[in-house]
Amino acid sequence: MGLATACCFIYAIAPVWGIVNLLGLPYDENFASNYFDQGHYFFYYHWGVMVGFMGVVMMVAAFQKSWRSPVVFYSFAEKSWMVLLYVVSGGFANKSTYGYFPVLVVDTIVAIWTIGYWIEQRSIFPDPEIEQRSVPDSEVKQQSVLPDPGKTI
């Protein structure tokens, strides 16, 4: 999922190409001259870098345990927000958001996967910050449950 998220760097590098070829949204020169000249490129550059780096950080967190909690929480919040924006904007009935359907699919999978990750982590360790230590058999002492009959209590 980190790699899929990191692919959003394309919107920072070539926003028009990404909008047309990945999102499938139309590109019209009249629209572009008004829309992109008003600074909307800034939005795509920013979004591409922000989400692209989120993907990189997600991949690093796969190998750095100390990064996981904040990265997973931020990723969940960001992905859930995109799904919520799509649904609230009438994404399924709004033709101007059809191109964002692939983003909806990836973000929904990541959000559901994250919930599953949290449930799985809680079932393994009651507190994910505490690592369970295994004790070798040689350190375990055999103790009798019954008191020694020769000793008085």
Coordinates of C-alpha atoms in Angstrom, one line a residue:
M1 CA 0.0 0.0 0.0
G2 CA 2.9 2.3 0.7
L3 CA 4.2 1.8 -2.9
A4 CA 0.7 2.5 -4.3
T5 CA 0.5 5.7 -2.2
A6 CA 4.0 6.8 -3.2
C7 CA 3.0 6.7 -6.9
C8 CA 1.1 9.9 -6.2
F9 CA 4.4 11.7 -6.7
I10 CA 3.4 11.8 -10.4
Y11 CA 0.9 14.6 -9.6
A12 CA 3.8 16.7 -8.3
I13 CA 6.0 15.9 -11.3
A14 CA 3.5 16.0 -14.2
P15 CA 0.0 17.0 -12.9
V16 CA -1.6 17.4 -16.3
W17 CA -0.5 14.0 -17.4
G18 CA -1.7 12.5 -14.1
I19 CA -5.0 14.2 -14.3
V20 CA -5.7 13.1 -17.8
N21 CA -4.1 9.6 -17.9
L22 CA -4.5 8.4 -14.3
L23 CA -7.6 10.1 -13.1
G24 CA -9.2 10.1 -16.5
L25 CA -10.5 13.6 -16.1
P26 CA -10.8 15.8 -19.3
Y27 CA -8.3 18.3 -20.2
D28 CA -9.5 21.4 -22.0
E29 CA -7.2 24.3 -23.0
N30 CA -9.9 26.9 -22.2
F31 CA -10.4 25.3 -18.8
A32 CA -6.7 24.8 -18.2
S33 CA -5.9 28.5 -19.0
N34 CA -8.4 29.6 -16.4
Y35 CA -8.0 26.9 -13.8
F36 CA -4.3 26.3 -13.8
D37 CA -3.4 29.9 -14.2
Q38 CA -5.2 30.7 -10.9
G39 CA -2.7 28.7 -9.0
H40 CA -4.4 25.3 -8.9
Y41 CA -1.2 23.6 -10.0
F42 CA -0.1 24.5 -6.5
F43 CA -2.8 22.1 -5.1
Y44 CA -1.7 19.2 -7.3
Y45 CA 2.0 19.8 -6.6
H46 CA 1.3 19.9 -2.9
W47 CA -1.0 16.9 -2.9
G48 CA 1.4 14.9 -5.0
V49 CA 4.4 15.6 -2.7
M50 CA 2.3 15.1 0.5
V51 CA 0.7 11.8 -0.5
G52 CA 3.9 10.6 -2.2
F53 CA 6.0 11.1 0.9
M54 CA 3.2 9.4 2.9
G55 CA 3.8 6.3 0.8
V56 CA 7.5 6.5 1.4
V57 CA 7.0 6.9 5.1
M58 CA 4.6 3.9 5.1
M59 CA 7.2 1.8 3.5
V60 CA 9.9 2.9 6.0
A61 CA 7.4 2.1 8.9
A62 CA 7.1 -1.5 7.6
F63 CA 10.8 -1.9 8.7
Q64 CA 11.0 0.6 11.6
K65 CA 8.7 -0.5 14.4
S66 CA 9.0 2.8 16.3
W67 CA 7.5 4.6 13.3
R68 CA 4.4 2.4 12.9
S69 CA 1.9 3.9 15.4
P70 CA 2.1 7.5 14.2
V71 CA 2.4 6.6 10.6
V72 CA -0.5 4.1 10.7
F73 CA -2.7 6.7 12.5
Y74 CA -1.9 9.5 10.0
S75 CA -2.3 7.2 7.0
F76 CA -5.7 6.0 8.3
A77 CA -6.8 9.6 9.0
E78 CA -5.7 10.8 5.5
K79 CA -7.2 7.9 3.7
S80 CA -10.4 7.9 5.6
W81 CA -10.7 11.7 4.9
M82 CA -10.4 11.1 1.1
V83 CA -13.0 8.4 1.2
L84 CA -15.4 10.7 3.2
L85 CA -14.8 13.6 0.8
Y86 CA -15.6 11.4 -2.2
V87 CA -18.8 10.0 -0.6
V88 CA -20.0 13.4 0.7
S89 CA -19.4 15.1 -2.6
G90 CA -21.8 12.6 -4.2
G91 CA -18.8 10.9 -5.9
F92 CA -20.9 8.1 -7.4
A93 CA -23.5 10.5 -8.9
N94 CA -21.1 13.4 -9.6
K95 CA -19.5 13.2 -13.0
S96 CA -16.7 15.6 -12.1
T97 CA -15.4 13.0 -9.5
Y98 CA -15.5 9.9 -11.6
G99 CA -11.8 10.1 -12.2
Y100 CA -11.1 9.8 -8.5
F101 CA -12.7 6.4 -8.3
P102 CA -9.3 4.6 -8.3
V103 CA -8.2 6.8 -5.5
L104 CA -11.4 5.8 -3.6
V105 CA -10.7 2.1 -4.1
V106 CA -7.0 2.3 -2.9
D107 CA -7.9 4.6 0.1
T108 CA -10.8 2.4 1.1
I109 CA -8.6 -0.7 1.0
V110 CA -5.9 1.0 3.1
A111 CA -8.4 2.3 5.7
I112 CA -10.0 -1.2 6.1
W113 CA -6.6 -2.9 6.1
T114 CA -5.5 -0.4 8.9
I115 CA -8.5 -1.3 11.0
G116 CA -7.7 -5.0 10.5
Y117 CA -4.0 -4.2 11.5
W118 CA -5.1 -2.6 14.7
I119 CA -7.4 -5.4 15.6
E120 CA -4.7 -8.0 14.9
Q121 CA -2.1 -6.1 16.9
R122 CA -4.4 -5.9 19.9
S123 CA -5.1 -9.6 19.8
I124 CA -1.4 -10.5 19.8
F125 CA -0.4 -8.0 22.5
P126 CA -2.8 -6.3 24.9
D127 CA -0.5 -3.3 24.8
P128 CA 1.5 -3.0 21.5
E129 CA 4.1 -0.9 23.2
I130 CA 5.0 -3.9 25.5
E131 CA 6.9 -6.6 23.7
Q132 CA 6.3 -10.1 25.1
R133 CA 9.5 -11.8 26.2
S134 CA 9.9 -15.5 25.9
V135 CA 11.6 -17.3 28.8
P136 CA 13.8 -20.2 28.0
D137 CA 12.8 -23.5 29.7
S138 CA 16.0 -23.5 31.7
E139 CA 14.9 -20.4 33.6
V140 CA 11.5 -21.7 34.5
K141 CA 11.6 -23.3 38.0
Q142 CA 9.3 -26.2 38.8
Q143 CA 7.2 -25.3 41.8
S144 CA 4.9 -27.6 43.6
V145 CA 1.3 -26.4 44.0
L146 CA 0.7 -28.5 47.1
P147 CA 2.5 -27.6 50.3
D148 CA 5.2 -30.0 51.6
P149 CA 3.5 -32.3 54.1
G150 CA 6.6 -32.3 56.4
K151 CA 6.4 -28.5 57.0
T152 CA 4.0 -26.7 59.2
I153 CA 2.3 -23.7 57.9

